[in-house]
GROMACS .gro file of C-alpha atoms in nm:
model
  209
    1MET     CA    1  -3.322  -0.185  -1.464
    2LEU     CA    2  -3.106  -0.390  -1.225
    3ILE     CA    3  -3.201  -0.402  -0.859
    4ASN     CA    4  -3.027  -0.567  -0.566
    5ALA     CA    5  -3.219  -0.856  -0.416
    6GLN     CA    6  -3.378  -0.813  -0.075
    7ALA     CA    7  -3.466  -1.072   0.188
    8THR     CA    8  -3.838  -1.060   0.117
    9ALA     CA    9  -4.090  -1.336   0.047
   10GLU     CA   10  -4.155  -1.188  -0.300
   11HIS     CA   11  -3.789  -1.191  -0.397
   12ALA     CA   12  -3.743  -1.539  -0.250
   13ALA     CA   13  -4.030  -1.669  -0.464
   14HIS     CA   14  -3.874  -1.523  -0.780
   15PHE     CA   15  -3.534  -1.663  -0.684
   16ALA     CA   16  -3.674  -2.015  -0.643
   17GLN     CA   17  -3.856  -2.004  -0.978
   18LEU     CA   18  -3.559  -1.861  -1.168
   19ALA     CA   19  -3.308  -2.098  -1.003
   20GLN     CA   20  -3.524  -2.388  -1.121
   21ILE     CA   21  -3.525  -2.245  -1.474
   22ALA     CA   22  -3.147  -2.195  -1.468
   23GLY     CA   23  -3.089  -2.544  -1.332
   24ASP     CA   24  -3.331  -2.715  -1.572
   25GLN     CA   25  -3.535  -2.840  -1.274
   26LEU     CA   26  -3.228  -3.006  -1.115
   27PHE     CA   27  -3.345  -2.901  -0.770
   28SER     CA   28  -3.677  -3.078  -0.820
   29GLN     CA   29  -3.487  -3.394  -0.911
   30LEU     CA   30  -3.279  -3.361  -0.594
   31PHE     CA   31  -3.542  -3.247  -0.345
   32GLY     CA   32  -3.882  -3.326  -0.495
   33SER     CA   33  -4.160  -3.122  -0.336
   34ARG     CA   34  -3.911  -2.955  -0.098
   35ALA     CA   35  -3.719  -2.784  -0.380
   36THR     CA   36  -3.908  -2.453  -0.372
   37PRO     CA   37  -3.920  -2.403   0.007
   38LEU     CA   38  -3.556  -2.509   0.032
   39LEU     CA   39  -3.441  -2.254  -0.227
   40GLN     CA   40  -3.653  -1.983  -0.066
   41GLY     CA   41  -3.516  -2.067   0.279
   42MET     CA   42  -3.156  -2.050   0.163
   43PHE     CA   43  -3.218  -1.722  -0.020
   44LEU     CA   44  -3.355  -1.560   0.297
   45ARG     CA   45  -3.049  -1.652   0.505
   46GLU     CA   46  -2.711  -1.484   0.485
   47ASP     CA   47  -2.490  -1.779   0.583
   48ASN     CA   48  -2.475  -1.965   0.249
   49GLU     CA   49  -2.383  -1.909  -0.115
   50PHE     CA   50  -2.750  -1.899  -0.221
   51SER     CA   51  -2.819  -1.595  -0.003
   52CYS     CA   52  -2.996  -1.288  -0.140
   53TYR     CA   53  -2.673  -1.095  -0.080
   54HIS     CA   54  -2.527  -1.251  -0.394
   55CYS     CA   55  -2.829  -1.192  -0.617
   56ALA     CA   56  -2.953  -0.914  -0.844
   57PHE     CA   57  -3.280  -0.900  -1.037
   58ILE     CA   58  -3.355  -0.719  -1.360
   59ARG     CA   59  -3.687  -0.545  -1.423
   60HIS     CA   60  -3.850  -0.485  -1.758
   61GLU     CA   61  -4.153  -0.258  -1.782
   62GLY     CA   62  -4.192  -0.273  -1.406
   63GLU     CA   63  -4.185  -0.653  -1.374
   64ILE     CA   64  -3.905  -0.876  -1.248
   65ALA     CA   65  -3.782  -1.040  -1.566
   66GLY     CA   66  -3.480  -1.239  -1.452
   67MET     CA   67  -3.185  -1.258  -1.219
   68ILE     CA   68  -2.816  -1.324  -1.184
   69HIS     CA   69  -2.669  -1.494  -0.879
   70ALA     CA   70  -2.291  -1.483  -0.847
   71TYR     CA   71  -2.013  -1.472  -0.590
   72SER     CA   72  -1.636  -1.481  -0.554
   73ALA     CA   73  -1.419  -1.788  -0.497
   74THR     CA   74  -1.357  -1.659  -0.145
   75THR     CA   75  -1.731  -1.660  -0.075
   76SER     CA   76  -1.759  -2.011  -0.216
   77ASP     CA   77  -1.478  -2.138   0.006
   78THR     CA   78  -1.638  -1.976   0.310
   79TYR     CA   79  -1.993  -2.100   0.262
   80GLN     CA   80  -1.983  -2.418   0.053
   81LEU     CA   81  -1.982  -2.669   0.342
   82ARG     CA   82  -2.220  -2.453   0.544
   83GLY     CA   83  -2.457  -2.434   0.248
   84PHE     CA   84  -2.449  -2.811   0.201
   85LEU     CA   85  -2.531  -2.870   0.568
   86LEU     CA   86  -2.813  -2.618   0.544
   87MET     CA   87  -2.952  -2.808   0.244
   88LEU     CA   88  -2.951  -3.127   0.450
   89ARG     CA   89  -3.142  -2.952   0.728
   90LEU     CA   90  -3.398  -2.790   0.496
   91ALA     CA   91  -3.453  -3.105   0.290
   92GLY     CA   92  -3.698  -3.231   0.555
   93TRP     CA   93  -3.884  -3.548   0.460
   94GLU     CA   94  -3.715  -3.544   0.116
   95LEU     CA   95  -3.372  -3.606   0.273
   96PRO     CA   96  -3.364  -3.978   0.173
   97ARG     CA   97  -3.443  -3.877  -0.187
   98PHE     CA   98  -3.168  -3.616  -0.181
   99LEU     CA   99  -2.909  -3.864  -0.050
  100LEU     CA  100  -3.010  -4.119  -0.314
  101MET     CA  101  -2.985  -3.864  -0.596
  102LEU     CA  102  -2.656  -3.742  -0.451
  103ALA     CA  103  -2.517  -4.095  -0.481
  104LEU     CA  104  -2.651  -4.140  -0.837
  105MET     CA  105  -2.529  -3.800  -0.958
  106ARG     CA  106  -2.216  -3.764  -0.744
  107GLN     CA  107  -1.977  -3.711  -1.037
  108LEU     CA  108  -2.191  -3.441  -1.196
  109LEU     CA  109  -2.268  -3.266  -0.867
  110GLY     CA  110  -1.905  -3.294  -0.767
  111PHE     CA  111  -1.808  -3.113  -1.086
  112LEU     CA  112  -2.057  -2.834  -1.015
  113GLY     CA  113  -1.924  -2.799  -0.663
  114GLN     CA  114  -1.554  -2.817  -0.745
  115ARG     CA  115  -1.329  -2.552  -0.603
  116LEU     CA  116  -1.284  -2.234  -0.799
  117SER     CA  117  -0.951  -2.079  -0.881
  118PRO     CA  118  -0.840  -1.777  -0.676
  119GLY     CA  119  -0.967  -1.467  -0.848
  120ASP     CA  120  -1.273  -1.640  -0.993
  121TYR     CA  121  -1.619  -1.486  -0.978
  122TYR     CA  122  -1.868  -1.768  -1.018
  123ILE     CA  123  -2.206  -1.721  -1.186
  124ALA     CA  124  -2.425  -1.982  -1.019
  125PHE     CA  125  -2.751  -1.881  -1.191
  126VAL     CA  126  -2.846  -1.653  -1.476
  127ALA     CA  127  -3.206  -1.687  -1.590
  128LEU     CA  128  -3.491  -1.501  -1.753
  129TYR     CA  129  -3.859  -1.583  -1.751
  130PRO     CA  130  -3.952  -1.709  -2.101
  131ALA     CA  131  -4.170  -1.403  -2.175
  132PHE     CA  132  -3.868  -1.172  -2.141
  133ARG     CA  133  -3.616  -1.355  -2.356
  134GLY     CA  134  -3.477  -1.207  -2.676
  135ARG     CA  135  -3.466  -0.851  -2.538
  136GLY     CA  136  -3.095  -0.830  -2.456
  137LEU     CA  137  -3.155  -0.862  -2.082
  138SER     CA  138  -2.913  -1.151  -2.036
  139LYS     CA  139  -2.630  -0.932  -2.167
  140ALA     CA  140  -2.717  -0.669  -1.907
  141LEU     CA  141  -2.709  -0.935  -1.633
  142LEU     CA  142  -2.369  -1.066  -1.747
  143ALA     CA  143  -2.234  -0.710  -1.768
  144HIS     CA  144  -2.349  -0.655  -1.411
  145ALA     CA  145  -2.161  -0.969  -1.301
  146GLU     CA  146  -1.849  -0.851  -1.480
  147GLU     CA  147  -1.864  -0.510  -1.313
  148SER     CA  148  -1.918  -0.672  -0.972
  149ALA     CA  149  -1.625  -0.908  -1.031
  150LEU     CA  150  -1.389  -0.626  -1.124
  151ARG     CA  151  -1.501  -0.417  -0.825
  152GLY     CA  152  -1.424  -0.714  -0.602
  153GLY     CA  153  -1.078  -0.759  -0.748
  154CYS     CA  154  -1.163  -1.079  -0.939
  155SER     CA  155  -0.990  -1.161  -1.267
  156ARG     CA  156  -1.216  -1.425  -1.424
  157LEU     CA  157  -1.585  -1.504  -1.464
  158ALA     CA  158  -1.680  -1.872  -1.450
  159LEU     CA  159  -2.007  -2.061  -1.495
  160ASP     CA  160  -2.138  -2.410  -1.567
  161VAL     CA  161  -2.379  -2.495  -1.849
  162ALA     CA  162  -2.533  -2.816  -1.980
  163ALA     CA  163  -2.334  -2.951  -2.275
  164ASP     CA  164  -2.650  -2.993  -2.484
  165ASN     CA  165  -2.763  -2.631  -2.432
  166ALA     CA  166  -2.620  -2.507  -2.761
  167ILE     CA  167  -2.816  -2.179  -2.753
  168ALA     CA  168  -2.679  -2.076  -2.413
  169ILE     CA  169  -2.324  -2.187  -2.498
  170SER     CA  170  -2.330  -1.981  -2.818
  171ALA     CA  171  -2.462  -1.677  -2.631
  172TYR     CA  172  -2.185  -1.703  -2.370
  173GLN     CA  173  -1.919  -1.746  -2.639
  174ARG     CA  174  -2.039  -1.429  -2.811
  175VAL     CA  175  -1.958  -1.227  -2.499
  176GLY     CA  176  -1.613  -1.378  -2.449
  177PHE     CA  177  -1.659  -1.707  -2.261
  178ALA     CA  178  -1.466  -2.020  -2.361
  179GLN     CA  179  -1.476  -2.379  -2.237
  180VAL     CA  180  -1.213  -2.468  -1.976
  181ALA     CA  181  -1.340  -2.803  -1.839
  182ALA     CA  182  -1.605  -3.071  -1.885
  183SER     CA  183  -1.771  -3.306  -1.637
  184PRO     CA  184  -1.791  -3.683  -1.684
  185ILE     CA  185  -2.096  -3.793  -1.883
  186LEU     CA  186  -2.371  -3.920  -1.654
  187LYS     CA  187  -2.649  -4.147  -1.781
  188HIS     CA  188  -2.972  -4.093  -1.590
  189ASN     CA  189  -3.330  -4.186  -1.684
  190GLY     CA  190  -3.218  -4.272  -2.035
  191LYS     CA  191  -3.049  -3.934  -2.087
  192GLU     CA  192  -2.685  -3.838  -2.105
  193LEU     CA  193  -2.599  -3.543  -1.881
  194GLN     CA  194  -2.279  -3.344  -1.901
  195MET     CA  195  -2.181  -2.999  -1.776
  196LEU     CA  196  -1.923  -2.766  -1.925
  197ARG     CA  197  -1.736  -2.501  -1.735
  198LEU     CA  198  -1.695  -2.179  -1.931
  199ALA     CA  199  -1.479  -1.887  -1.826
  200LYS     CA  200  -1.404  -1.533  -1.934
  201ASP     CA  201  -1.067  -1.374  -1.859
  202LEU     CA  202  -1.119  -1.023  -1.722
  203SER     CA  203  -0.749  -0.943  -1.697
  204ARG     CA  204  -0.728  -0.871  -2.071
  205PRO     CA  205  -0.910  -0.591  -2.248
  206ALA     CA  206  -1.203  -0.702  -2.460
  207PRO     CA  207  -1.121  -0.726  -2.834
  208ALA     CA  208  -1.236  -0.436  -3.048
  209ARG     CA  209  -1.556  -0.499  -3.243
   0.00000   0.00000   0.00000
């Protein structure tokens, strides 16, 4: 069962945990110990793209199992700079760490933050708690995003995924996503990091199965 997110401490706590899962702990790399309170703080405010107004949770057997967080290109254009400035303010004593990581990862983060095309509906986070995977819930979350995009007059879904996450990429391809761009390869802590942008055209009818 899908439910709209509310500006409550409980929902903010789930958002922070699931955003960390979706981002493979990227926020912890950027903000250290401030990652969780920062994500919760942004979720509880309406003046940024991480706001609860762009989030929906899915329940399974009465428990919150996962979420999808998505918004239109118009929303991104409106709130992107405001959201970045809010991050700076909420970073607190971890601000020097954030600025250092921003410099080290500028190409990758710049790719993630690049402007969307008009008509895009961007899926920032889609995540399930590990105990609820393999139950078809991610398909329900993506279907919800597609319905929201069409209701808002958007013509394409877009999302970013790590290039080495073969399982997620395959799952997105099965529901109609295809790669449209790739970030530069970043070497950090002995690892190569690259993000792919995938998109699904909503202006064409889905192929018959």
